[in-house]
Amino acid sequence: LAKTTQPISMDSYEGQEVNITCSHNNIATNDYITWYQQFPSQGPRFIIQGYKTKVTNEVASLFIPADRKSSTLSLPRVSLSDTAVYYCLVGPGYALNFGKGTSLLVTP
Amino acid sequence: DADVTQTPRNRITKTGKRIMLECSQTKGHDRMYWYRQDPGLGLRLIYYSFDVKDINKGEISDGYSVSRQAQAKFSLSLESAIPNQTALYFCATSDSGTGTNQPQHFGDGTRLSIL
């Protein structure tokens, strides 16, 4: 499985756009990129998934460059409730290790 | 996800005891997973099952065993619990679908403390 690297933590103010970048240099041709969100003492929740270019849903956008060696999760106008850990996973949608994720803290 | 139920939600027990954590789902998914989460270490995969007759070890299966009693039920056992198995345990499910990239749906977790 492709190894991923993402920042351990990030800070933001309410109302700002937050971009979390994940590196995955050895991504395989058939791999997808999936992001999850986890609040304290809750199970992770699927946010978005993509293969290439850009994917957008009601929660976030996912930008994937042509070489697919990285991806960026974009959260528009974050609120305090977006404080959570965000995990980037690469590979098939099963048997994945989530790693440590990025801890995002949003403050007023 | 309310469709993925873990029992018990909290458990405190002693070293050497046998413990079973249970997971049931009403999503109709054929794939189920067990993870553990330790502070600062993210989630690590213990076991996963693609159907009732298919069970596979994950990254940290030593000291654990599982049983897939039915499509909807997947239990995790600690045969002889030790303190370093104190953690938050999550069950997850996913659909096999038409591909292999179906997102996982998680239960609310079982907080296990071993004294």
Coordinates of C-alpha atoms in Angstrom, one line a residue:
Chain A
L1 CA 0.0 0.0 0.0
A2 CA 1.1 3.5 -0.8
K3 CA 2.7 5.3 2.2
T4 CA 1.2 8.7 3.0
T5 CA 2.6 11.8 4.6
Q6 CA 0.5 14.6 6.0
P7 CA 1.2 17.4 8.6
I8 CA 0.7 16.3 12.2
S9 CA -1.3 19.5 13.0
M10 CA -2.7 22.7 11.6
D11 CA -4.3 25.7 13.1
S12 CA -6.9 28.0 11.5
Y13 CA -9.4 30.8 12.4
E14 CA -13.0 30.5 11.8
G15 CA -14.1 31.5 8.3
Q16 CA -10.8 30.7 6.6
E17 CA -10.2 28.2 4.0
V18 CA -8.1 25.3 5.1
N19 CA -6.0 23.1 2.8
I20 CA -4.4 19.9 4.0
T21 CA -1.9 18.3 1.7
C22 CA -1.1 14.6 1.7
S23 CA 1.9 13.2 -0.1
H24 CA 1.8 9.7 -1.6
N25 CA 4.7 9.3 -4.0
N26 CA 4.3 5.5 -4.6
I27 CA 0.6 5.6 -5.4
A28 CA -0.5 2.7 -7.7
T29 CA -2.4 3.0 -10.9
N30 CA -5.6 1.5 -9.3
D31 CA -5.4 3.4 -6.1
Y32 CA -8.0 5.9 -5.0
I33 CA -7.4 8.7 -2.5
T34 CA -9.9 8.8 0.4
W35 CA -10.2 11.3 3.3
Y36 CA -11.9 10.7 6.6
Q37 CA -12.7 13.1 9.5
Q38 CA -12.7 12.0 13.1
F39 CA -14.0 13.8 16.2
P40 CA -12.8 12.9 19.6
S41 CA -14.2 9.5 20.9
Q42 CA -16.1 8.9 17.6
G43 CA -15.3 6.7 14.7
P44 CA -13.9 8.2 11.5
R45 CA -16.4 9.5 9.0
F46 CA -15.9 9.4 5.2
I47 CA -15.5 12.9 3.7
I48 CA -14.5 12.6 0.1
Q49 CA -12.8 10.3 -2.4
G50 CA -11.1 10.9 -5.7
Y51 CA -8.9 9.4 -8.4
K52 CA -7.7 12.4 -10.4
T53 CA -8.3 16.1 -11.0
K54 CA -11.0 17.6 -8.7
V55 CA -13.8 16.3 -6.7
T56 CA -16.3 18.5 -4.8
N57 CA -19.1 17.6 -2.5
E58 CA -21.2 19.6 0.1
V59 CA -18.4 19.2 2.7
A60 CA -15.1 19.6 0.9
S61 CA -13.1 19.6 -2.3
L62 CA -10.3 17.3 -3.2
F63 CA -7.6 18.4 -5.6
I64 CA -5.4 15.8 -7.3
P65 CA -2.6 16.8 -9.7
A66 CA -1.9 14.9 -12.9
D67 CA 1.0 12.9 -11.4
R68 CA -1.3 11.9 -8.4
K69 CA 1.7 11.9 -6.0
S70 CA -0.1 14.3 -3.7
S71 CA -3.6 15.5 -3.0
T72 CA -5.1 18.4 -1.1
L73 CA -8.2 18.4 0.9
S74 CA -9.8 21.9 0.9
L75 CA -12.3 22.9 3.6
P76 CA -14.0 26.2 2.7
R77 CA -14.8 28.7 5.5
V78 CA -14.1 26.4 8.5
S79 CA -16.1 26.7 11.7
L80 CA -15.3 25.6 15.2
S81 CA -17.1 22.3 14.5
D82 CA -14.5 21.4 11.9
T83 CA -11.9 20.9 14.7
A84 CA -11.0 17.2 14.2
V85 CA -8.4 14.8 12.9
Y86 CA -8.3 14.3 9.1
Y87 CA -6.9 11.2 7.6
C88 CA -5.6 10.7 4.1
L89 CA -5.7 7.1 2.8
V90 CA -4.4 5.8 -0.5
G91 CA -5.2 2.4 -1.9
P92 CA -8.2 0.1 -2.2
G93 CA -11.2 0.8 0.1
Y94 CA -10.3 -1.9 2.5
A95 CA -7.6 -3.1 4.8
L96 CA -6.2 0.3 5.3
N97 CA -4.1 1.7 8.1
F98 CA -5.2 5.3 8.9
G99 CA -1.9 6.5 10.3
K100 CA -1.9 9.5 12.6
G101 CA -3.7 12.0 10.5
T102 CA -3.7 15.8 10.7
S103 CA -5.1 17.4 13.8
L104 CA -6.9 20.6 12.8
L105 CA -7.7 23.2 15.4
V106 CA -10.1 25.9 14.5
T107 CA -10.3 28.9 16.8
P108 CA -12.5 32.0 16.9
Chain B
D1 CA -22.9 5.4 12.1
A2 CA -26.0 4.2 13.9
D3 CA -26.2 1.2 11.6
V4 CA -22.9 -0.2 13.0
T5 CA -23.4 -1.1 16.7
Q6 CA -20.6 -2.0 19.0
T7 CA -21.1 -3.6 22.4
P8 CA -20.1 -2.9 25.1
R9 CA -19.3 0.8 24.8
N10 CA -17.0 0.7 27.8
R11 CA -15.4 -2.2 29.6
I12 CA -12.9 -2.4 32.5
T13 CA -11.4 -5.7 33.2
K14 CA -8.3 -7.4 34.7
T15 CA -5.2 -8.8 33.2
G16 CA -5.6 -12.4 32.1
K17 CA -9.4 -12.2 31.5
R18 CA -11.0 -13.3 28.2
I19 CA -12.9 -10.5 26.6
M20 CA -15.2 -10.3 23.6
L21 CA -16.2 -7.2 21.8
E22 CA -19.1 -7.5 19.5
C23 CA -20.1 -5.6 16.3
S24 CA -23.3 -5.9 14.4
Q25 CA -24.5 -4.0 11.3
T26 CA -27.7 -3.4 9.5
K27 CA -26.1 -1.9 6.4
G28 CA -26.0 -5.1 4.5
H29 CA -22.3 -4.8 3.9
D30 CA -20.2 -7.9 3.3
R31 CA -16.9 -6.5 4.6
M32 CA -16.1 -5.8 8.2
Y33 CA -13.0 -4.6 10.1
W34 CA -11.6 -4.2 13.6
Y35 CA -9.3 -1.3 14.4
R36 CA -7.7 -0.1 17.6
Q37 CA -6.8 3.5 18.4
D38 CA -4.2 4.6 20.9
P39 CA -3.4 8.2 21.7
G40 CA -1.1 9.7 19.1
L41 CA -1.0 6.6 17.0
G42 CA -4.0 6.9 14.8
L43 CA -6.0 3.8 13.9
R44 CA -4.4 0.4 13.3
L45 CA -6.0 -2.5 11.6
I46 CA -6.4 -5.7 13.6
Y47 CA -8.4 -8.0 11.5
Y48 CA -10.7 -7.8 8.5
S49 CA -13.3 -10.0 6.8
F50 CA -14.6 -9.9 3.3
D51 CA -17.3 -12.4 3.9
V52 CA -18.3 -15.0 6.4
K53 CA -15.6 -17.5 5.2
D54 CA -12.9 -15.0 4.6
I55 CA -10.9 -13.6 7.5
N56 CA -7.5 -11.9 7.3
K57 CA -4.9 -10.5 9.7
G58 CA -4.2 -6.9 9.8
E59 CA -1.1 -5.0 11.0
I60 CA -1.5 -5.9 14.7
S61 CA -3.3 -9.2 15.0
D62 CA -1.1 -10.8 17.7
G63 CA -3.1 -11.3 20.9
Y64 CA -6.4 -11.1 19.2
S65 CA -8.8 -13.4 17.4
V66 CA -12.0 -12.8 15.5
S67 CA -15.2 -14.6 14.6
R68 CA -17.6 -13.8 11.7
Q69 CA -20.7 -15.5 12.9
A70 CA -22.9 -14.1 10.2
Q71 CA -22.7 -11.4 7.5
A72 CA -24.0 -8.9 10.0
K73 CA -21.8 -9.9 13.0
F74 CA -18.1 -9.7 13.6
S75 CA -16.6 -10.2 17.1
L76 CA -13.2 -9.5 18.4
S77 CA -11.7 -11.6 21.3
L78 CA -8.8 -11.0 23.6
E79 CA -8.0 -14.5 24.9
S80 CA -5.9 -13.3 27.8
A81 CA -6.0 -9.5 28.1
I82 CA -2.9 -7.5 29.0
P83 CA -2.6 -3.9 30.0
N84 CA -1.1 -2.7 26.7
Q85 CA -4.3 -3.8 24.9
T86 CA -6.0 -0.9 26.7
A87 CA -7.3 1.2 23.8
L88 CA -10.3 2.5 21.9
Y89 CA -11.6 -0.2 19.5
F90 CA -13.6 0.5 16.4
C91 CA -15.6 -1.8 14.1
A92 CA -16.2 -0.7 10.5
T93 CA -18.0 -2.0 7.5
S94 CA -17.9 -1.5 3.8
D95 CA -19.7 -2.7 0.7
S96 CA -17.8 -4.6 -1.9
G97 CA -19.8 -2.9 -4.5
T98 CA -18.6 -2.9 -8.1
G99 CA -15.1 -2.0 -7.2
T100 CA -12.8 -2.1 -4.2
N101 CA -12.9 1.5 -3.2
Q102 CA -16.0 1.6 -1.1
P103 CA -15.8 3.9 2.0
Q104 CA -15.8 2.4 5.5
H105 CA -18.6 3.1 8.0
F106 CA -17.6 3.1 11.6
G107 CA -19.3 2.3 14.9
D108 CA -19.0 4.5 17.9
G109 CA -16.2 2.5 19.5
T110 CA -15.6 0.4 22.6
R111 CA -13.3 1.9 25.2
L112 CA -11.4 -1.0 26.8
S113 CA -9.3 -0.7 30.0
I114 CA -7.2 -3.5 31.3
L115 CA -5.9 -3.2 34.8

